[in-house]
XYZ file of C-alpha atoms in Angstrom:
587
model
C 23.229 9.164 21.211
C 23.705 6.042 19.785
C 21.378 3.984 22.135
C 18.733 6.709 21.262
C 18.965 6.105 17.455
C 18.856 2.022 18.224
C 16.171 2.542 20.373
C 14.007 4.978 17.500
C 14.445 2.465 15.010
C 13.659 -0.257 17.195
C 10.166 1.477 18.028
C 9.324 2.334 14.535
C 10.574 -0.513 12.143
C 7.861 -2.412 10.692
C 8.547 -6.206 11.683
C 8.323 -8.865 9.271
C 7.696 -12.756 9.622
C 9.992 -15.478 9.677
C 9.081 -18.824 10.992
C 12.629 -20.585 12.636
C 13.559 -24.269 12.057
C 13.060 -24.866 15.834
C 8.756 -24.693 15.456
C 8.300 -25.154 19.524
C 10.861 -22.627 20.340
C 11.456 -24.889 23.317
C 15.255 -25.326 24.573
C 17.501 -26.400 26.932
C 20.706 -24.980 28.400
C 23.318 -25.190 25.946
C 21.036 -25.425 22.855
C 21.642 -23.360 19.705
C 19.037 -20.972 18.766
C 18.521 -20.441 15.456
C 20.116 -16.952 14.553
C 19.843 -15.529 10.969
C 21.160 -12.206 9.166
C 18.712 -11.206 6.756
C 19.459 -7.801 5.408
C 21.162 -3.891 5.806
C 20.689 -0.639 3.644
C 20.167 3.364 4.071
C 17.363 3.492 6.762
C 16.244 6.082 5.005
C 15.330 3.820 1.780
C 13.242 1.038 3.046
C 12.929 -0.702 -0.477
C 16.826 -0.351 -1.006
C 18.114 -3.255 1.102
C 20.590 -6.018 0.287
C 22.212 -9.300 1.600
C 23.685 -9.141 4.916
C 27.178 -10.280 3.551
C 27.222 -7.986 0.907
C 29.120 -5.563 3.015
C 32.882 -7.067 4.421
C 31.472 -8.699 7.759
C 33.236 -11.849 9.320
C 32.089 -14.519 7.105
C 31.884 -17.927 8.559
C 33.163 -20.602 7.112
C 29.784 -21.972 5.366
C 27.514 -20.062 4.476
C 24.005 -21.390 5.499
C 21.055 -19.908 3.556
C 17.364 -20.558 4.913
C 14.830 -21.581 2.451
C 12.381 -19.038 2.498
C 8.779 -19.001 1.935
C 7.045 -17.055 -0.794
C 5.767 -14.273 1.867
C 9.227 -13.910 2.797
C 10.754 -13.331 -0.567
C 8.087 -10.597 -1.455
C 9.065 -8.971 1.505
C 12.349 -8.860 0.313
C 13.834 -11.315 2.612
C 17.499 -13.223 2.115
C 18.342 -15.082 5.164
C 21.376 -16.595 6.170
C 23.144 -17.747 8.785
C 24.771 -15.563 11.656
C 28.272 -15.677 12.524
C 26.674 -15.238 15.996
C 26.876 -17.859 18.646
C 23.914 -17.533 20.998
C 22.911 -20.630 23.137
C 20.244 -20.932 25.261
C 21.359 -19.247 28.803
C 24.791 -19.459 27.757
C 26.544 -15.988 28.801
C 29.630 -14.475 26.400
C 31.631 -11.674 27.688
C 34.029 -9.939 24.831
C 34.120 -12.830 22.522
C 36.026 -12.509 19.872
C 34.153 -13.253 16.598
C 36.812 -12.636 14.159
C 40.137 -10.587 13.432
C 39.825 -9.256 9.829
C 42.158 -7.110 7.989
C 40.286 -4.323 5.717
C 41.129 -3.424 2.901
C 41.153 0.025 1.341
C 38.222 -0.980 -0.689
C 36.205 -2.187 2.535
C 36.958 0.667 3.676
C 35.538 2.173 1.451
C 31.922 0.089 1.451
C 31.896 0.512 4.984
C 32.413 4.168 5.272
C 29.613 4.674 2.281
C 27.667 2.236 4.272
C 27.944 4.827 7.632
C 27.338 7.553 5.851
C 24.114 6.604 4.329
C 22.939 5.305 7.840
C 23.063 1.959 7.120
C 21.051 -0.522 9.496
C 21.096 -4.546 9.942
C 18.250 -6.812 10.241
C 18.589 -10.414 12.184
C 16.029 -12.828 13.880
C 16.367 -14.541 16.804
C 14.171 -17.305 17.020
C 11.714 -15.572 15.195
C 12.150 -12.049 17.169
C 13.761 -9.607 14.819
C 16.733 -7.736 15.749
C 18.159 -4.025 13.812
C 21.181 -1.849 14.955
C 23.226 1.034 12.853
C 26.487 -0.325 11.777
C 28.468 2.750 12.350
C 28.200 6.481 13.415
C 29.423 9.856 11.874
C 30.728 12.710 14.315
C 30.147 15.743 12.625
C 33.511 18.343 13.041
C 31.896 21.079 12.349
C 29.675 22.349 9.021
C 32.722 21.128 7.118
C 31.669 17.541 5.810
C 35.810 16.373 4.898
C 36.450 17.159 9.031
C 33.697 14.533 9.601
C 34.844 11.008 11.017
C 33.795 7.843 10.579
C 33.615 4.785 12.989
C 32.757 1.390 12.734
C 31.153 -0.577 15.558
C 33.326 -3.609 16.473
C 31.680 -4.793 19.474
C 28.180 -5.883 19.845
C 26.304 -6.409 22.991
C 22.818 -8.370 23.126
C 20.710 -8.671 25.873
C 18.342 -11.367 25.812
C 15.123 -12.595 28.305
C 14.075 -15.462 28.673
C 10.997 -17.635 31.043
C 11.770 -21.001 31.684
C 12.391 -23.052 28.249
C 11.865 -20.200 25.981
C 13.525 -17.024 24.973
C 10.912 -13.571 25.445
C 12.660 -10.360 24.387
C 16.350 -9.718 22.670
C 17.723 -5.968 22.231
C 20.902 -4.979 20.870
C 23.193 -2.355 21.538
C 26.675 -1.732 20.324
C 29.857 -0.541 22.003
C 29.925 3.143 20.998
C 34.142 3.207 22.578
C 34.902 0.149 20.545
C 35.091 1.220 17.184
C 37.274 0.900 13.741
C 38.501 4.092 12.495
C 36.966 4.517 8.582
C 38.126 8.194 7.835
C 41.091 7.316 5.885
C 41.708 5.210 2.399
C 43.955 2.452 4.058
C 44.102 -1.324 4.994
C 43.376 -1.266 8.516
C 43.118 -4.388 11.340
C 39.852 -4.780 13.235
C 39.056 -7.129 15.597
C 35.039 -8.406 15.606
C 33.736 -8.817 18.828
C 30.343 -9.847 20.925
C 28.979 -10.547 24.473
C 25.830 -12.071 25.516
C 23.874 -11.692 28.604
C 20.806 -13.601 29.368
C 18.358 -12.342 32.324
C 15.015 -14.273 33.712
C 11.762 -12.609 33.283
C 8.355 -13.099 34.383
C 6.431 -12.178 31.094
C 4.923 -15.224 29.231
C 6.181 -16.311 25.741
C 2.193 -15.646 24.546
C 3.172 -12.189 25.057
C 6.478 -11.350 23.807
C 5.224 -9.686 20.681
C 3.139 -7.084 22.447
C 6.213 -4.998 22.997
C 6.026 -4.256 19.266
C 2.430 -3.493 19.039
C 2.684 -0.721 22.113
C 5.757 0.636 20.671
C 3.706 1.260 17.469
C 1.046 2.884 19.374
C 2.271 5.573 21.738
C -1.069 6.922 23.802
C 0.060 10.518 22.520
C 0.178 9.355 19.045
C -2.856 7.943 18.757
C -4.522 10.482 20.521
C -3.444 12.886 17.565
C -4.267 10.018 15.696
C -7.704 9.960 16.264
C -8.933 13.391 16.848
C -7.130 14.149 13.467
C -9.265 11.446 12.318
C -12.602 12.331 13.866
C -12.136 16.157 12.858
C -11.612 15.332 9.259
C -14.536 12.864 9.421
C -16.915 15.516 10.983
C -15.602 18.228 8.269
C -16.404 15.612 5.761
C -19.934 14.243 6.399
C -21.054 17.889 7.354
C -20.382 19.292 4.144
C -21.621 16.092 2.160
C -24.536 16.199 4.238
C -24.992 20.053 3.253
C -24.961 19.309 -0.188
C -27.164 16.347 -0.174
C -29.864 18.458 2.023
C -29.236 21.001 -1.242
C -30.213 18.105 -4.098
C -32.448 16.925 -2.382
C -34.342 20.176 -2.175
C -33.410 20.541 -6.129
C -34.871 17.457 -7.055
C -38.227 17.579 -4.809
C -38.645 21.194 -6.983
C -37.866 19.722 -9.772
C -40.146 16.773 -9.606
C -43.364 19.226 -8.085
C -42.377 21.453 -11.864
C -42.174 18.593 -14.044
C -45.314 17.294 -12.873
C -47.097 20.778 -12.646
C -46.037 21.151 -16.328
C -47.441 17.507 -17.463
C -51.270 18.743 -15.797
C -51.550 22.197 -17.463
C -49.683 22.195 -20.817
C -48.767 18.936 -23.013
C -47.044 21.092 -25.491
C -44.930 23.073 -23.433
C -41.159 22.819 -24.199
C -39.387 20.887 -21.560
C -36.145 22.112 -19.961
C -33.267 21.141 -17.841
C -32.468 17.539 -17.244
C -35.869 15.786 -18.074
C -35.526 17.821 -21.186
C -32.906 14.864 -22.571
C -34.630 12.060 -21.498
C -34.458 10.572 -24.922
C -30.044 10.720 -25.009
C -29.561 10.225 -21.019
C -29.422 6.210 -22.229
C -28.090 6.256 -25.417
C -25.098 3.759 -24.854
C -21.370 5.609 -24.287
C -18.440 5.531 -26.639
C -15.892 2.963 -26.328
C -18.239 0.475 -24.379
C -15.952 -2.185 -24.528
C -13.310 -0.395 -22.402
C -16.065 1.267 -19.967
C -16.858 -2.649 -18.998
C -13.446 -3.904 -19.280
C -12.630 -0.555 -16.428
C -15.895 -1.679 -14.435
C -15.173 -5.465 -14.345
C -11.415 -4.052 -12.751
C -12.715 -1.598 -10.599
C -14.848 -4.078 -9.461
C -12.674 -7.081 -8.931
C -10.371 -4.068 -6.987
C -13.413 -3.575 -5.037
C -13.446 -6.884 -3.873
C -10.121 -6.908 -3.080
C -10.407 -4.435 -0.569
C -12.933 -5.920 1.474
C -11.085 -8.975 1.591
C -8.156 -7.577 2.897
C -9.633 -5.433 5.249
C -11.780 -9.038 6.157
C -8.713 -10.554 7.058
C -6.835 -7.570 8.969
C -9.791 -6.865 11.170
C -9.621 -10.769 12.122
C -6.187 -10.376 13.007
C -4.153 -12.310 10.166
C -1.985 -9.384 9.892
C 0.257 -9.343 12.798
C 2.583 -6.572 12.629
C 6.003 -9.036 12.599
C 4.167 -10.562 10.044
C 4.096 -8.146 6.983
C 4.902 -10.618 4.136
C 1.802 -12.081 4.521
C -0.653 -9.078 2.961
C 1.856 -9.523 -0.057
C 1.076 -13.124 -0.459
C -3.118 -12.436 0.499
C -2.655 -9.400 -2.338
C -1.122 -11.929 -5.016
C -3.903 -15.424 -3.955
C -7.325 -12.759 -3.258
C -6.303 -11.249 -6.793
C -6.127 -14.098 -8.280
C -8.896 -15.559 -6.943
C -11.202 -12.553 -7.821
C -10.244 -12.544 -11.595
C -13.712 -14.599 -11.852
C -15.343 -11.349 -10.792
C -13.787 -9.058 -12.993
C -14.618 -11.196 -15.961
C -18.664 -11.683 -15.158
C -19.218 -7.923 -14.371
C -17.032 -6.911 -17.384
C -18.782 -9.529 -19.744
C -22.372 -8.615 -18.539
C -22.304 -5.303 -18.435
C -20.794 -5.050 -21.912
C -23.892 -7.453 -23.327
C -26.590 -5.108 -21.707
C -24.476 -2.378 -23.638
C -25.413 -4.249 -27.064
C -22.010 -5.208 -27.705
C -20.540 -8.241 -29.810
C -16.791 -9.173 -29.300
C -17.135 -10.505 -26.044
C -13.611 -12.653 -26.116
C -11.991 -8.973 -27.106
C -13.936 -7.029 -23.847
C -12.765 -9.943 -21.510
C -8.838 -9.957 -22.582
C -9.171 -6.218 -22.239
C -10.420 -6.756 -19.003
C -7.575 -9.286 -18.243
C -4.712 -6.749 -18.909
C -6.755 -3.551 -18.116
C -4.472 -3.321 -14.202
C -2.550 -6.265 -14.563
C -0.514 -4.954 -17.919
C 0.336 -1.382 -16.637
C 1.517 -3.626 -13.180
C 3.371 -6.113 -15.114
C 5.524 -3.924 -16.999
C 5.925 -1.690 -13.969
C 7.145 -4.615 -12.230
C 9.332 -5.486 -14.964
C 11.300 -2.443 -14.986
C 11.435 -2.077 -11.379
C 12.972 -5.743 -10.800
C 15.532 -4.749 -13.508
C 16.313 -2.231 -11.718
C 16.564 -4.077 -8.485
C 18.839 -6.641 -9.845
C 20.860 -3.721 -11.570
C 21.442 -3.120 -7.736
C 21.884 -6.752 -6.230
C 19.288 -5.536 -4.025
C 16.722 -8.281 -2.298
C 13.962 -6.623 -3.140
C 14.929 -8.166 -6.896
C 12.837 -11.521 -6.882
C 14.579 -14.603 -7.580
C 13.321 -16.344 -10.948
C 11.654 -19.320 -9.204
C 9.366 -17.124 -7.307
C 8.333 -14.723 -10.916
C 7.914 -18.320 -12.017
C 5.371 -19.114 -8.806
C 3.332 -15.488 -9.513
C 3.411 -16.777 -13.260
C 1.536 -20.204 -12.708
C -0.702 -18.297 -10.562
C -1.705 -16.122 -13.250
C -1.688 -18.732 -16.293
C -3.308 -22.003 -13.853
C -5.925 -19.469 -11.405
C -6.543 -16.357 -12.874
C -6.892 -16.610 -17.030
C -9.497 -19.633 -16.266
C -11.555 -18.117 -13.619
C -11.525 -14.942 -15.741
C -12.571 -16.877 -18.749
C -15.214 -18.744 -16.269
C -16.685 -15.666 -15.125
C -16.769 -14.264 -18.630
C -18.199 -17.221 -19.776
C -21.370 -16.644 -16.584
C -21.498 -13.249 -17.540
C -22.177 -13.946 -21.228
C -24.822 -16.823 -20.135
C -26.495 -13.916 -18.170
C -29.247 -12.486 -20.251
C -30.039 -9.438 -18.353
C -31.031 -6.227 -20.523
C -29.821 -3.105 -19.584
C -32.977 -1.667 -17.567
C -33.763 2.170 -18.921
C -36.553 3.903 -17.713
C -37.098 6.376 -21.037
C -36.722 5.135 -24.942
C -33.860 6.486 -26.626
C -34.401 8.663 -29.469
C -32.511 7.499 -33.447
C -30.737 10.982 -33.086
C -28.977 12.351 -30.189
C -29.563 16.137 -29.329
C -26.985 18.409 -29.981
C -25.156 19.506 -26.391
C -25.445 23.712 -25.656
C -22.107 24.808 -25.020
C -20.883 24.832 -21.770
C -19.042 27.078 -19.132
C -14.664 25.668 -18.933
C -15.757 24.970 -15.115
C -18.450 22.372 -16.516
C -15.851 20.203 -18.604
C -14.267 16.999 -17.387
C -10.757 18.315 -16.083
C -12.676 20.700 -13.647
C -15.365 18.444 -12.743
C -12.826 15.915 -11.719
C -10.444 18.065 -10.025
C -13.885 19.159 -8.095
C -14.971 15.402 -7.743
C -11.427 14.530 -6.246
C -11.345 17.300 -3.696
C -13.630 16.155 -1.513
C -13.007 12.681 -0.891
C -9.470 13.092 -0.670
C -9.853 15.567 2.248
C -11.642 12.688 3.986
C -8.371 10.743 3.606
C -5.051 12.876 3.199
C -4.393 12.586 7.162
C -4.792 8.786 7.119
C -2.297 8.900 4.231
C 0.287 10.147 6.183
C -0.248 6.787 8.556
C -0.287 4.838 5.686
C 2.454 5.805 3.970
C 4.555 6.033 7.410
C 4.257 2.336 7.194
C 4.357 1.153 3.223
C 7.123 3.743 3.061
C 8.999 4.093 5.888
C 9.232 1.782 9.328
C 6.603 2.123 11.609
C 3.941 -0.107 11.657
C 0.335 0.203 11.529
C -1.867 -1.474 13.632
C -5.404 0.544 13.855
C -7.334 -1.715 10.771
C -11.088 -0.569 11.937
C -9.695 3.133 11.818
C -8.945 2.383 8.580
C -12.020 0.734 7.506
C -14.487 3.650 9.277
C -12.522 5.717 6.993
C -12.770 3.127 3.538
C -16.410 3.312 4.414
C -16.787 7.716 4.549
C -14.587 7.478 1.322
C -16.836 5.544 -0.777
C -19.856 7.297 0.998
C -18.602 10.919 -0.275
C -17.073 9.769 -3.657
C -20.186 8.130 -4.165
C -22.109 11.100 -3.436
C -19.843 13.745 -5.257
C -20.457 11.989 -8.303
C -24.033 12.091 -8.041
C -24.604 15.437 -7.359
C -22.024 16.371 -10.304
C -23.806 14.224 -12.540
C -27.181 15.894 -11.805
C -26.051 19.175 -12.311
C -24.702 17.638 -15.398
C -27.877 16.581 -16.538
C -29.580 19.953 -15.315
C -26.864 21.524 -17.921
C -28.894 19.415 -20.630
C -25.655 17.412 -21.163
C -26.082 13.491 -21.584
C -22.874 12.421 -22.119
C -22.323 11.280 -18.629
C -21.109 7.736 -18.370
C -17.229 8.486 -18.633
C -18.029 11.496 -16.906
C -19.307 9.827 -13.720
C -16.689 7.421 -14.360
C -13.728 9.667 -14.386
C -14.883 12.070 -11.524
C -15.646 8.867 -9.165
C -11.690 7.976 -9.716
C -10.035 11.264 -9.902
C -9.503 10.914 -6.092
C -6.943 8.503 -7.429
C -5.321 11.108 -8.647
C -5.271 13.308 -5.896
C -3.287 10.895 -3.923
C -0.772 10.668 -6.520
C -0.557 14.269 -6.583
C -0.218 13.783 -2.411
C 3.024 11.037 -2.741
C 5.104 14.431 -4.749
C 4.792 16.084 -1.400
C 5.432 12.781 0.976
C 8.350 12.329 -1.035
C 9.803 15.757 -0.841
C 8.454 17.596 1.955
C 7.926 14.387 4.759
C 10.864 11.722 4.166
C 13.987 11.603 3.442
C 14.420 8.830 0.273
C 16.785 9.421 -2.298
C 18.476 7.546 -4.873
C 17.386 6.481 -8.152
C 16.622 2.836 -7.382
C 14.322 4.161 -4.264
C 12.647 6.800 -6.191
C 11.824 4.861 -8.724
C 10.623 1.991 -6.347
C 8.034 4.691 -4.644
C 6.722 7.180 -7.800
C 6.549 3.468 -9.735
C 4.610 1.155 -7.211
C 2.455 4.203 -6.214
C 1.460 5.033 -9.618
C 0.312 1.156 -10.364
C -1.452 1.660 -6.739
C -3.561 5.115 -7.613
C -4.350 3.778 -10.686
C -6.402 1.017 -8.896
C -7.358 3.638 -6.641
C -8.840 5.485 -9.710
C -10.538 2.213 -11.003
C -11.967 0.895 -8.047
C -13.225 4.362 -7.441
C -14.712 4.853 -10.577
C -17.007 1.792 -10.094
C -18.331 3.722 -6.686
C -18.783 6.939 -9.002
C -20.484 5.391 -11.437
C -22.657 2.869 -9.912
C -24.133 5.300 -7.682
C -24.554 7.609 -10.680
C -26.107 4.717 -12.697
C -28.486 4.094 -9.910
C -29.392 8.137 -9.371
C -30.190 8.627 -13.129
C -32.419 5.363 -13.467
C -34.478 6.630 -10.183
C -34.564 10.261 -11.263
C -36.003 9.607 -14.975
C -37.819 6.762 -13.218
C -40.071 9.264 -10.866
C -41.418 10.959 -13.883
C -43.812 10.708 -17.301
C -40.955 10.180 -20.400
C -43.015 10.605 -23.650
């Protein structure tokens, strides 16, 4: 039972990178390999980890700490030296590691640490390494007849071809085990064996075994027809309602035009009807842009990242790495944010550009900052790693003061230089027409709920994938999956948008910039809404520090959702207004 629940986590743990001292990973007979500890905690809470010596292992005499790099320490990794002595092709039967007396109090972290399924995390010259700790037999439904064991002895198994070492498992003993049930000082003796065994495969190739163990043929078949089906349900329906508009408009352009030959002085209706307020500049302007210039810089984002996955950067042992791409491609797109913000606010007629572009600045990164404040409190409140150290909030600080405030300035500084007008096919009138009233089903909380719908559908079975991964421990591996479905997503929210704004218009209400806005990103909410039911209904987190880890990060991460979104929505609904009121004779 044991080897099966080694084995599961094996297959699904998402692997992270760390780069050994020994760079060739070349050795001869006899030569130490570099082994380090990195981290344990409740398998069940993949953000709630801490240092490998935090729990009452045998200690060696100095403690050796790698210097990590800055990919490593967002990922929440603390490594240290093993107590472990494995040579190159040197074979250890039952050695004895150390002979420790436990106290009641270790005890007691140890049995806590079995109970909540504690794992450990090691790497072997740069091949990572987990195992459970300890076990639980269950006596019955009564939990105070359950017992509690300790592993003592740890086997690992190791391949190697020629000069270099291929593949390391680990299993542990499941007979040779420390007794935890009872408060009381109790003797344990710390053992491991080592067995090495030739192989064939080449050292090019030794991280496959992690990439097919991530994709199963029967999961990805489920995979993909999930996919495919939800695709197909998607574009039919979109395509169903764009065949509909389309129809719409054509009628409405034939009327409009049959009304312009036989009578001038006919009263107009429907959307052509408020041709004079459909460009009449929105309220709040200045945080329109500033959202716009962040949606856009989001935008941007994106496609980098999904640049660099479907290249290959992202190897799946080397995780830390979209954390440090997320942190540089941010920081390098603040330029963007900045020009679109700035521009787009000028062509809106408005003044206090220096006010528009700091708005812009703190627009996402505020909301993230102070998330990330509470959540590292929270983490050191815990001693867990996934607290960063102060050197590396000083790193992401620089980064933010020396790269992204001055290309941010820079590219509010282009965008002010560019003296584009805001291009409006019809004049707007001195006063704005009064709006009918309007049905509850045609006000912004239904529109958006309606505007979320559909493009969420497109995604929610990709989520679970997703989430699987951020969330949990298996790893994910299908990147031009992933982009097909980016691509539908902005294709429908883009088009939902557009077909609510008409109808909108058709309603002979103008107010539609925030509209478009908010409907584009309310898919942002959606998913929000979607991590209440991953979080009680498909995993099994719990704990403060965890829960506040997920509903925290994820709300920061639908809220760029919702801005990045928004820009689709209201681009595309920009671009379908200008052509609509473009096609016909405004007076």
């Amino acid at each position: 039972m044991d080897l099966v629940r080694v084995a599961a986590l094996l297959l699904c743990f998402g692997v992270a990178g760390v780069v050994s001292e020994a760079s060739d990973h070349r050795y001869k007979q006899g030569d130490p390999v570099p082994l380090y500890a990195n981290k344990v905690g409740p398998f069940h809470n993949p953000s709630e980890t801490y240092r490998f010596f935090d729990l009452p292992f045998c200690i060696p005499d100095h403690v050796t700490e790698k210097k990590e790099a800055l990919d490593e320490v967002l990922n929440g990794d603390r490594l240290v030296g093993a107590p472990y002595k494995l040579d190159f092709r040197v074979d250890y039967d039952s050695e004895l590691l150390c002979k420790k007396k436990l106290t009641k109090g270790d005890v007691a972290k140890f049995r806590n640490a079995v109970t909540k399924d504690y794992y450990f995390q090691m790497y072997y010259d740069d091949l990572p390494i987990w195992g459970f700790i300890g076990k639980v037999d269950k006596e019955g439904k009564d939990l105070s007849n359950d017992k509690y064991y300790l592993y003592r002895h740890i086997h690992f198994d190791i391949l190697y071809n020629n000069d270099r070492v291929i593949e390391i498992t680990v299993h542990t003993d499941p007979n040779s085990v420390a007794d935890l049930t009872e408060d009381k000082d109790i003797e344990a003796e710390f053992l491991y064996s080592v067995k090495w065994k030739e192989t064939t495969m080449p050292f090019e190739k030794r991280m496959e075994k992690y990439l097919q163990s991530s994709s199963l043929p029967h999961h990805l078949e489920i995979h993909w027809f999930s996919i495919i089906n939800s695709c197909v349900t998607v574009l039919l329906l979109t395509g169903f309602l764009a065949t509909i508009l389309m129809r719409v408009l054509k009628n409405d352009f034939v009327k409009y035009a049959d009304d312009e030959e036989s009578a001038e002085d006919q009263e107009e209706t429907g959307w052509k009807y408020i041709h004079g307020d459909v460009f009449r500049f929105p309220k709040n302007k200045s945080l329109l842009a500033a959202s716009l210039g962040s949606g856009t810089q989001l935008f941007a984002l994106t496609v980098f990242i999904f640049v660099l996955a479907l290249v290959g950067v992202f190897y799946p042992y080397n995780r830390g790495a979209l954390f440090t791409a997320l942190v540089v491609i941010y920081a390098l797109t603040s330029g963007i944010a900045g020009f679109t913000a700035t521009s787009f606010y000028f062509q809106l007629e408005g003044t206090n550009w220096v006010r528009n572009l700091l708005l812009t600045g703190c627009l996402f990164c505020g909301p993230l900052f102070l998330t990330f404040c509470f959540l590292n409190t929270v983490a050191v409140v815990y001693s867990a790693t996934a607290a960063l150290p102060f050197g590396t909030i000083v790193v992401i600080v620089l980064i933010w003061t020396l790269v992204t405030t001055p290309l941010l300035v820079l590219g509010g500084i282009a965008g002010k230089n560019n003296k584009t007008e805001f291009q409006a096919p019809c004049r707007t009138t001195k006063f704005p027409r009064e709006i009918p009233p309007l049905p509850w089903f045609r006000r912004t909380i239904p529109q958006m709920a309606m505007a979320g719908f559909l493009p969420f559908s497109a995604i929610y079975i990709e989520l679970y994938y997703i989430f699987a991964s951020v969330w949990g421990h298996r790893i994910y591996i299908i990147y031009g999956i992933l982009f097909v479905v980016f691509i539908i997503l902005l294709v429908v929210a883009a088009f939902v948008t557009v077909a609510l704004t008409y109808f909108q218009l058709a309603a002979e209400d103008h107010e539609w910039w925030w509209r478009s806005f908010l409907c584009g990103g309310s898919t942002g909410l959606f998913v929000y809404g979607y991590c209440l039911y991953y979080y009680f209904a498909r995993s099994d987190m719990s704990g403060f520090m965890q829960t506040s880890f997920f509903f925290g990060y994820m709300a920061c991460i639908c809220y760029g959702f919702f801005l990045m979104l928004g820009t689709v929505g209201f681009r595309a609904a920009l671009f379908f207004v200008r052509h609509i009121y473009r096609s016909i004779k405004c007076e």
